[in-house]
C-alpha positions as semicolon CSV with decimal commas, in nm:
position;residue;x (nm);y (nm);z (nm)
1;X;-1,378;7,025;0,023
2;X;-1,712;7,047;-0,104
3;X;-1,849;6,734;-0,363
4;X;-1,848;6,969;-0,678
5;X;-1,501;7,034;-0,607
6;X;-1,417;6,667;-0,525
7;X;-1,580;6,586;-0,905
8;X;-1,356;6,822;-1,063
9;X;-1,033;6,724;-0,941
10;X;-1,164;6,331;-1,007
11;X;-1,246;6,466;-1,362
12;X;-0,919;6,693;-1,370
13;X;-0,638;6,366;-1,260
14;X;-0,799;6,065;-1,491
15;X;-0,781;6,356;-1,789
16;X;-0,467;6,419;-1,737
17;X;-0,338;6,074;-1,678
18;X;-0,552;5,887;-1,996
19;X;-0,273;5,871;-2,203
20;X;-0,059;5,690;-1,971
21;X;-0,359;5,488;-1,854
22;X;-0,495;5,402;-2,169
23;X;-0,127;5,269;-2,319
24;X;-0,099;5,101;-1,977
25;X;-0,409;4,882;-2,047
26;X;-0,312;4,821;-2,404
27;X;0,034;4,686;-2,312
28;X;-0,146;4,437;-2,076
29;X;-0,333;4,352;-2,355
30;X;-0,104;4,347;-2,578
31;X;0,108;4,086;-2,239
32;X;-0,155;3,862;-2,150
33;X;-0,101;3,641;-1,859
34;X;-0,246;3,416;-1,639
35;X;-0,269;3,216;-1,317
36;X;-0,037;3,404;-1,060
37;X;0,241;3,485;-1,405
38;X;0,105;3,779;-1,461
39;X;0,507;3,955;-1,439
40;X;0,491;4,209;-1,691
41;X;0,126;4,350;-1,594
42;X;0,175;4,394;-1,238
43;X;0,519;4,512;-1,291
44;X;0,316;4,798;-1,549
45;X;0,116;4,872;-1,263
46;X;0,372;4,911;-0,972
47;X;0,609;5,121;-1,213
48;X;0,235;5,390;-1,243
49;X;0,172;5,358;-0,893
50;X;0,553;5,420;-0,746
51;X;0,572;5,740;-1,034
52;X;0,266;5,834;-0,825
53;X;0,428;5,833;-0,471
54;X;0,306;5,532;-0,371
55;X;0,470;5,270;-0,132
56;X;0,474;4,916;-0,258
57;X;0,520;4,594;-0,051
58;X;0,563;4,283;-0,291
59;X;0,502;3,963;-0,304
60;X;0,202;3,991;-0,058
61;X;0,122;3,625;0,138
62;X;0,411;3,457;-0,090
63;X;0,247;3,530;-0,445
64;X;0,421;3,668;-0,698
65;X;0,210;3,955;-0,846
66;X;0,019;4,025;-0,542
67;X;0,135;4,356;-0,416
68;X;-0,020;4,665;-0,220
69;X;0,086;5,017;-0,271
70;X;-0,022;5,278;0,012
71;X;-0,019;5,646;0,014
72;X;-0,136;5,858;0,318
73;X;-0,131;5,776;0,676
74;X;-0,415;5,736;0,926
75;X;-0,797;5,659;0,919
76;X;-1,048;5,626;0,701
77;X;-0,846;5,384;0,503
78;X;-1,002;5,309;0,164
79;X;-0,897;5,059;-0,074
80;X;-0,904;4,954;-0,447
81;X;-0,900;4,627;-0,632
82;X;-0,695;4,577;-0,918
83;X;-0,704;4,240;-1,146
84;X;-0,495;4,226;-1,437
85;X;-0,506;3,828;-1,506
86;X;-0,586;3,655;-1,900
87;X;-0,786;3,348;-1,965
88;X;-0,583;3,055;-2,137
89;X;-0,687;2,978;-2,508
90;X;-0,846;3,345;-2,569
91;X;-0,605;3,492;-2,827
92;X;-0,782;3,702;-3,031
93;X;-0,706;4,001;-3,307
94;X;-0,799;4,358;-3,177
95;X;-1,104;4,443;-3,376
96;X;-1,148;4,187;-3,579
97;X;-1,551;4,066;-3,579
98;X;-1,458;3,736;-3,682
99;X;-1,282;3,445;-3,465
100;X;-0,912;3,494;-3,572
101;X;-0,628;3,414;-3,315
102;X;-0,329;3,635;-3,264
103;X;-0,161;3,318;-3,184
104;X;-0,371;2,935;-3,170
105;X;-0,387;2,816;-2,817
106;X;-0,251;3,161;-2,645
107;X;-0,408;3,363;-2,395
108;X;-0,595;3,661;-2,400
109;X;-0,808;3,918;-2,190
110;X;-1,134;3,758;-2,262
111;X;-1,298;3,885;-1,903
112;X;-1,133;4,290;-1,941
113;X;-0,882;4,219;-1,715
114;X;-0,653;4,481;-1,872
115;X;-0,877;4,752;-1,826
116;X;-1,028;4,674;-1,482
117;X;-0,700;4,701;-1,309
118;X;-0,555;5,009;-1,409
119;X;-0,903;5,169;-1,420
120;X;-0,913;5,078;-1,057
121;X;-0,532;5,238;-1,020
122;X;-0,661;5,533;-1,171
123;X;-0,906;5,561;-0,925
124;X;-0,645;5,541;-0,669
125;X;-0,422;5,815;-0,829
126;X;-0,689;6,038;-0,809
127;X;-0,788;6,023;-0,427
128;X;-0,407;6,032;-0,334
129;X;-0,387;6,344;-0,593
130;X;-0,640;6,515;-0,356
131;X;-0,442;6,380;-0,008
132;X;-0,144;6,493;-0,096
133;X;-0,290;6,853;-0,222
134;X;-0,433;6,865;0,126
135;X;-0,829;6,829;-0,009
136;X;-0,853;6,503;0,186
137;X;-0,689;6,327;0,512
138;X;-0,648;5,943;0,556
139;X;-0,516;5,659;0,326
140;X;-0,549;5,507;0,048
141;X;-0,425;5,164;-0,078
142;X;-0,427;4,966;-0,411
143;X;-0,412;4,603;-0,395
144;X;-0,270;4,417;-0,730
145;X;-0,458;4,064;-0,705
146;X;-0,321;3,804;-0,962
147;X;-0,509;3,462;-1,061
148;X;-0,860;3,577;-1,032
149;X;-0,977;3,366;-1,279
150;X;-0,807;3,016;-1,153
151;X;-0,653;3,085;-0,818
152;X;-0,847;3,323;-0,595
153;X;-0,559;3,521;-0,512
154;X;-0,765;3,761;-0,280
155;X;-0,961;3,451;-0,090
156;X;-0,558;3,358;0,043
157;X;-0,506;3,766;0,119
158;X;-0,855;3,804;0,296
159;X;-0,762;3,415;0,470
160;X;-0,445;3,532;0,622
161;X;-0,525;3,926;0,722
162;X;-0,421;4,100;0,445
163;X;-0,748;4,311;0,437
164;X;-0,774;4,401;0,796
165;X;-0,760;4,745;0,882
166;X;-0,954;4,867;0,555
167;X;-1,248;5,082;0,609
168;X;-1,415;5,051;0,263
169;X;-1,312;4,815;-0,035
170;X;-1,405;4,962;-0,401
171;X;-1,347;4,805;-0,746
172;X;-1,529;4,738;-1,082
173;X;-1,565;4,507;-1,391
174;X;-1,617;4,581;-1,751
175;X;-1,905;4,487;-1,893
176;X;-2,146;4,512;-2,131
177;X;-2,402;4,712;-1,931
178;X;-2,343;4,996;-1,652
179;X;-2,437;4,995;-1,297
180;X;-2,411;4,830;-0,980
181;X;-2,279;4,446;-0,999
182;X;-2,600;4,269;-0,998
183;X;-2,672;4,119;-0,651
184;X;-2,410;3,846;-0,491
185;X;-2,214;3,578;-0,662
186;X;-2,135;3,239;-0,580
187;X;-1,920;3,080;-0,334
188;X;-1,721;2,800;-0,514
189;X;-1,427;2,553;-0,428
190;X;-1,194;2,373;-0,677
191;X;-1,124;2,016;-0,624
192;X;-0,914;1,746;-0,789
193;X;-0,971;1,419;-0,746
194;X;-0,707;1,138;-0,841
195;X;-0,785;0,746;-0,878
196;X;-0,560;0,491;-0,861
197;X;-0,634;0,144;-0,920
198;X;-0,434;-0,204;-1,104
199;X;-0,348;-0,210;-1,460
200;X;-0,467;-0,567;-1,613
201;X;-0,493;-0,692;-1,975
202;X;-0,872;-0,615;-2,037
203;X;-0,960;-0,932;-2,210
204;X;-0,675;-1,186;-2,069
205;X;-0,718;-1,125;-1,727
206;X;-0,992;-0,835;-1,644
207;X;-1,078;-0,984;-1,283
208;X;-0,712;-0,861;-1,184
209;X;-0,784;-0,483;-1,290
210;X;-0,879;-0,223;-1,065
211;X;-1,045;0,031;-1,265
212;X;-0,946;0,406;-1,174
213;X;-1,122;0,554;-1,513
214;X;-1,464;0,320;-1,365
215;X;-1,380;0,496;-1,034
216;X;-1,422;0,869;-1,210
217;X;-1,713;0,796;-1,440
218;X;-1,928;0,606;-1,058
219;X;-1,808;0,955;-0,930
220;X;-1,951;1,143;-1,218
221;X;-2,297;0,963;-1,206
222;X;-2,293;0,977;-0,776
223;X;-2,295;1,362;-0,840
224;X;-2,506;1,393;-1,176
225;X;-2,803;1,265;-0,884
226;X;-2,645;1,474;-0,591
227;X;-2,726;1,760;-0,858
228;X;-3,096;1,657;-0,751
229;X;-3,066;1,724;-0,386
230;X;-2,882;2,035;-0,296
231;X;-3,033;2,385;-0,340
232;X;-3,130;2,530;-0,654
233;X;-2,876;2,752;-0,664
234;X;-2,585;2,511;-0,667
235;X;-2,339;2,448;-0,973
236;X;-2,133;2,178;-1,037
237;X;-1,881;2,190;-1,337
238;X;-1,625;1,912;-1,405
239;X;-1,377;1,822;-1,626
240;X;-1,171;1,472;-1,666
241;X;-0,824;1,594;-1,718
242;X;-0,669;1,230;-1,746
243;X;-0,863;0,913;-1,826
244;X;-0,607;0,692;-1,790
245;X;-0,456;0,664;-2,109
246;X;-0,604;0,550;-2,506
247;X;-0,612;0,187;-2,486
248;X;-0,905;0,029;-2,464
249;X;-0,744;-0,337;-2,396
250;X;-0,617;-0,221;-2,068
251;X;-0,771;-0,172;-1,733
252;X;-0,684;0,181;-1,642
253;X;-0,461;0,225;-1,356
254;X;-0,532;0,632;-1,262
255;X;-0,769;0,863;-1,371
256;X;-0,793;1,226;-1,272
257;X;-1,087;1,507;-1,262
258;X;-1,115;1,858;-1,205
259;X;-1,446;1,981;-0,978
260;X;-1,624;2,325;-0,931
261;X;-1,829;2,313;-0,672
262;X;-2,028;2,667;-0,623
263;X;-2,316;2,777;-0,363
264;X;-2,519;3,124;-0,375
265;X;-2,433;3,090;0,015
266;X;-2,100;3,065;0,162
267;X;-2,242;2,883;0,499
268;X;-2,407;2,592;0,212
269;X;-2,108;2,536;0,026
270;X;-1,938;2,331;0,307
271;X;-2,192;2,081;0,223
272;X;-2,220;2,053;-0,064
273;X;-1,826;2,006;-0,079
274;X;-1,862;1,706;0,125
275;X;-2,113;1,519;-0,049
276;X;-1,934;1,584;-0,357
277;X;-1,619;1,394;-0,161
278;X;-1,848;1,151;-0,050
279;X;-1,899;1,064;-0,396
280;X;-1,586;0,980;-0,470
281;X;-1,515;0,790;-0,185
282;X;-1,813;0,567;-0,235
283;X;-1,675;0,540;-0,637
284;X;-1,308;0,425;-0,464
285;X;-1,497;0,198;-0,254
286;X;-1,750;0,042;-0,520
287;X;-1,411;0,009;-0,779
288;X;-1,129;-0,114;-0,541
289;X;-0,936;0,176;-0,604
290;X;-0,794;0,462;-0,360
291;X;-0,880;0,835;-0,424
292;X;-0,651;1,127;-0,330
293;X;-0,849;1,499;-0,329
294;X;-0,651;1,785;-0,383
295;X;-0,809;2,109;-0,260
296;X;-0,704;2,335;-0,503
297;X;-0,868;2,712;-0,379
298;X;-1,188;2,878;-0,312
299;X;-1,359;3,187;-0,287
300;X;-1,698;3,339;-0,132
301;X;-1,975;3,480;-0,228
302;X;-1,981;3,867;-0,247
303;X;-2,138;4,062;0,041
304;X;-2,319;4,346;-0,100
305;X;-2,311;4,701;0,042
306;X;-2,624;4,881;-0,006
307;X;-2,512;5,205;0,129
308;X;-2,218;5,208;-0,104
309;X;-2,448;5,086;-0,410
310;X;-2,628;5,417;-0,374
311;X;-2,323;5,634;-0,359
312;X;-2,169;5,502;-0,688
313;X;-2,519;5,558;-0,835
314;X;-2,547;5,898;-0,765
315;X;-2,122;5,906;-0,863
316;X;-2,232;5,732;-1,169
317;X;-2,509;5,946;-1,280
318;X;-2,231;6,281;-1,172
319;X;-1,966;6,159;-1,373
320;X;-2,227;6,086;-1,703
321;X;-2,177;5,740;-1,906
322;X;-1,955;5,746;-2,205
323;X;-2,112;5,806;-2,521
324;X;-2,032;5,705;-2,838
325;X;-1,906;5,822;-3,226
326;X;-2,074;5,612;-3,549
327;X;-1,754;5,408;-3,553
328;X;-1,729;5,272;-3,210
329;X;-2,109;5,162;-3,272
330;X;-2,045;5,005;-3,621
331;X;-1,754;4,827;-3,424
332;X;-1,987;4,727;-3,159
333;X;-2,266;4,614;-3,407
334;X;-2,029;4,378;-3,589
335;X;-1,928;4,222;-3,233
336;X;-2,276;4,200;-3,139
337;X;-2,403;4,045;-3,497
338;X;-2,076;3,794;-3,413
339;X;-2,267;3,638;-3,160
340;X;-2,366;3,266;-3,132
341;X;-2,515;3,299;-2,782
342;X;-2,579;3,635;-2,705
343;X;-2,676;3,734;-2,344
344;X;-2,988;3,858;-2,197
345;X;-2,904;4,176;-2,029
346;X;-3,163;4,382;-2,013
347;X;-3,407;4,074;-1,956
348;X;-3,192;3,994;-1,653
349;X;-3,138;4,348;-1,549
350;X;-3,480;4,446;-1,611
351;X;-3,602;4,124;-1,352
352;X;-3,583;4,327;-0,998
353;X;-3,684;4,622;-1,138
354;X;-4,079;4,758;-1,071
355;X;-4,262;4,798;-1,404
356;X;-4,260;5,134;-1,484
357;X;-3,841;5,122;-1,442
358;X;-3,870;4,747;-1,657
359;X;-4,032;4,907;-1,924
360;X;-3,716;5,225;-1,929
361;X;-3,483;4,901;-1,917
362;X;-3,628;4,698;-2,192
363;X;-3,624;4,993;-2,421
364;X;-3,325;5,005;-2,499
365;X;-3,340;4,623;-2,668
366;X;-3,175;4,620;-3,057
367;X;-2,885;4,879;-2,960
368;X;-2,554;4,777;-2,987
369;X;-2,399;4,966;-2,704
370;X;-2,597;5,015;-2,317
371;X;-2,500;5,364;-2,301
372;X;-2,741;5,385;-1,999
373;X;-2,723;5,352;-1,622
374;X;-2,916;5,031;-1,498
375;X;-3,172;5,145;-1,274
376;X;-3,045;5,026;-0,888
377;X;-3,236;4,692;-0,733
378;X;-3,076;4,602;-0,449
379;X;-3,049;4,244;-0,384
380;X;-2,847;3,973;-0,221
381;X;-2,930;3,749;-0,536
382;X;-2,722;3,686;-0,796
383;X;-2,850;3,846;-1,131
384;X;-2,519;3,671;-1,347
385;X;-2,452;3,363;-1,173
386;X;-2,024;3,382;-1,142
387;X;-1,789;3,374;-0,894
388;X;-1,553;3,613;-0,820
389;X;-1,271;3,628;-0,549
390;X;-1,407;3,979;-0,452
391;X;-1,598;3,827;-0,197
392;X;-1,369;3,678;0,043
393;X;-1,268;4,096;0,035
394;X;-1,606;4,167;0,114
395;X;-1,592;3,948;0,404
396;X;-1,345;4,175;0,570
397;X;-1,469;4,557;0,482
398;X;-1,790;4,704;0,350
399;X;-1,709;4,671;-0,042
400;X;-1,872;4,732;-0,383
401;X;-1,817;4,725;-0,722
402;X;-1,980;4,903;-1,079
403;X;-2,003;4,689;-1,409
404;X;-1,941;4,960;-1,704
405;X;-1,994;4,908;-2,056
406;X;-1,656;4,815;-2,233
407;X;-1,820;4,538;-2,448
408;X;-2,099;4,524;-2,759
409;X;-2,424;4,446;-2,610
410;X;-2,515;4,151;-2,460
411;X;-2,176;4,008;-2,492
412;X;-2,085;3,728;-2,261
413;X;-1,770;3,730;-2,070
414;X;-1,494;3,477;-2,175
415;X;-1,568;3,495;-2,481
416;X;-1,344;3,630;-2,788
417;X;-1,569;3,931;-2,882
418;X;-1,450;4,011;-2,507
419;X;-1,068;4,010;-2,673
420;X;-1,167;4,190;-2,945
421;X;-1,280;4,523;-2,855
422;X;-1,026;4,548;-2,536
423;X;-0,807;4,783;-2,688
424;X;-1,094;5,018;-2,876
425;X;-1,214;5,406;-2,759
426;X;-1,493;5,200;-2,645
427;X;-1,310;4,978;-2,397
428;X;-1,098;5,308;-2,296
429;X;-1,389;5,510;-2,229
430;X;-1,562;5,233;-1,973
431;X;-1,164;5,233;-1,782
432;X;-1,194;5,624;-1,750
433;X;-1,519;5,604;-1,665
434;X;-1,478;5,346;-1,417
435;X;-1,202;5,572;-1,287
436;X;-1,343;5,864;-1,226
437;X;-1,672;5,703;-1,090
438;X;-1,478;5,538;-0,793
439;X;-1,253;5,762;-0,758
440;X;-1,561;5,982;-0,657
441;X;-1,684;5,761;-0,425
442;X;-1,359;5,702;-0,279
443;X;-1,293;6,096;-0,202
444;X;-1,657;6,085;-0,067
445;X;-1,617;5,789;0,152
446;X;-1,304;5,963;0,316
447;X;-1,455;6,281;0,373
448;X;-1,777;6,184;0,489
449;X;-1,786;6,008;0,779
450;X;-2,180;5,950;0,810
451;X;-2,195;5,759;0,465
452;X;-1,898;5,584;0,590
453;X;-2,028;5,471;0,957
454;X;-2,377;5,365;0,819
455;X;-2,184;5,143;0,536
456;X;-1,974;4,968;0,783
457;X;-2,292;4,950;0,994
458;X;-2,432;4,760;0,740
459;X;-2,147;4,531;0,718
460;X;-2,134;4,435;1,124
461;X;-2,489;4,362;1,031
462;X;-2,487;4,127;0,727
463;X;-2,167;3,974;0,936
464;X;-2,303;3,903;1,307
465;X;-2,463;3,625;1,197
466;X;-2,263;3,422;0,977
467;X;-1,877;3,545;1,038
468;X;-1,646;3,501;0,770
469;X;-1,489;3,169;0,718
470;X;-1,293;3,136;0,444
471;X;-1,392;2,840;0,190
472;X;-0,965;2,769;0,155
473;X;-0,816;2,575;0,479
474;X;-0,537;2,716;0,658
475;X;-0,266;2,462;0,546
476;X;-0,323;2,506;0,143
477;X;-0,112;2,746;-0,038
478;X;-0,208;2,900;-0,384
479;X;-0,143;2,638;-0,664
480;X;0,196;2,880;-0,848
């Protein structure tokens, strides 16, 4: 089957499945969930993909949520990554350009969670569409991932061998810009560490108190000068989830901290991890206290693909971004003037790019949607410095992933405005878009086995040197 033909049928099954795929997305929105209880939005998933003919297997390395559905038999096997987690504390009103909670303290899709996993499914549906009408031979398979955002549900899947086999790996992320994901990400564990020391009277009899909340705060100032000697591209978040209690007359007896350690390289981040231990070991040490770590999950930096970059560019540029009516913009324009801290896209997009390209970029500044396709840099460096699970998957496969515009301009992720426009045309048109773009490349990849060898060429090359290890160690489990 020639490409023209493989666009049209793309075009043809996401048309004729948006209705289904666009009340899908809402309902997940309208269901959010996080942190591997995600029931009702991977159960809306399965229910699409087993209407579709798909095979599921549940409850993939013990996780609830995490399930693969497979249609097809034999090689190339291509695969699709589907998200569908919330973010805790994001309720927000659909539409609404002011801060104004559904429900105080909920959760809610602030990262597009909704849309980016059954755009991905869509994507799916449309290459099996063409299998099973005989247009294209091989397999494909959708994974449903759960706990992006907190538990790196596809680090444990990539860990234990739940990606082997694949010969390509596909996915995307709304955004507020379209094009390739910009460069890498970083490599990150999640640690917590636990103090225990002696309760004591604080004035009576201090000298028989073993501080645990001294313990944390030595811990905290060990790394704040640690945060001088590791490489620039290190980040180190933390938060002290218990200091010990509210009294001030007593010596605390525990104290508790949660640490995010995360490396532009996966082969620094072991490293880093340890001298971040080290700190607290030398805080139990200094205090008289005992510390317990708790390795809570990790994920690697993403591996990119440049030979699948350039087919979703030219799949990008076939399928033609979304454009949009004066409402969505006035919508968009309200987010946007919502701001506090807007982004720098185009600033940051514009940063690889040669100057005659920079100059395209930047002139797009003051509009309210990026109804443009970023010009392709390709680049192991991180452009938005996040981490994502996606790249213990690209560890195992050649993979890549598209941003497309489903947010106001220069909107940040996690934020409410995120929440807010999730269930517009706007949002809908980046899913569909997203869609029919990697659905595209997926039908190509399957049919084309030159693009296919020289991407997983690629791969055995950015992989000889530095195999994949996963950040997680074989005896943790995800934190359900």
């Amino acid at each position: 089957m020639e490409s023209t033909r493989f666009e049209s049928a793309i075009r043809a099954s996401v048309d004729a499945h948006q209705a289904e795929y666009i009340a899908a997305s809402d309902a997940i929105w309208d269901h959010p969930e996080v942190n591997f209880h995600e029931d009702f939005s991977a159960a809306t998933l399965r229910a699409l993909l087993e209407e579709n003919g798909f095979a599921i297997t549940d409850s993939l390395d013990g996780m609830p949520n995490a399930f693969r559905a497979v249609y097809g038999s034999g090689k190339p096997v291509i695969a699709y990554l589907g998200e569908f987690d919330a973010l805790s504390a994001m309720s927000q009103k659909a539409g609404c350009a002011s801060r104004d909670p559904l429900c105080p303290g909920a959760p809610g899709h602030g990262c597009g969670h909704n849309l980016l996993g059954v755009g991905a499914l869509g994507a799916a549906i449309a290459v099996k569409e063409l299998i099973a009408g005989g247009g294209l031979a091989g397999t494909v398979v959708f994974y449903g991932c759960p706990a992006e955002e907190t538990g790196s549900a596809k680090a444990f899947l990539a860990r234990d061998g739940f990606f082997s086999g694949l010969d390509a790996i596909l996915t995307w992320h709304p955004w507020d810009y379209t094009g390739i994901w910009p460069g890498g990400s970083l490599a990150n564990v999640k640690m917590i560490f636990r103090f225990k020391g002696q309760s004591a009277h604080a004035a009576g009899s201090p000298h028989l108190g073993r501080s645990a909340l001294d313990a944390l705060e030595l811990m905290n100032v060990g790394v704040q000068f640690l945060r001088e000697h590791v490489p620039d591209d290190t980040r180190i978040h933390y938060a002290i989830t218990d200091a010990g209690g509210a009294s001030p007359n007593v010596v605390q007896s525990r104290a508790e901290a949660v640490y995010l350690v995360r490396s532009q390289r996966l082969e620094d981040l072991e490293g880093i991890k340890q001298r971040v231990i080290d700190c607290a070991r030398g805080a139990a040490i200094m205090t008289g206290t005992t510390m317990e770590m708790e390795f809570v999950k990790g994920c690697s930096n993403v591996l990119p693909n440049t030979t699948m970059e350039e087919l979703l560019v030219s799949c990008m540029h076939e399928i033609g971004v979304p454009q949009y009516d004066e409402q969505e913009l006035a919508l968009a324009k309200s987010l946007h003037d919502s701001l506090e801290s807007p982004e720098n896209t185009l600033v940051k997009i514009s940063r690889l790019a040669d100057s005659k390209t920079r100059g395209r970029v930047l002139a797009h500044q003051g509009e309210a949607m990026y109804a443009f396709v970023a010009p392709h840099c390709p680049t192991d460096t991180p452009i938005v410095t996040i981490s994502t699970d996606v790249g213990d998957a690209s560890w195992c496969a050649p993979t890549s992933q598209i941003s497309a515009a489903a947010w106001a301009a220069d909107t940040p992720a996690h934020s409410w405005q995120v929440v807010a426009i999730g269930k517009s045309s706007i949002a809908h048109k980046a899913m569909l878009f997203a869609s029919k773009v990697l659905g595209l490349a997926g039908a190509r990849l399957m049919a084309d086995g030159e693009t296919l060898r020289r991407a997983q060429a690629e791969f055995a090359g950015r992989t000889s040197a530095h195999p994949y290890v996963c950040p997680i160690p074989a005896d943790i489990r995800p934190s359900i």
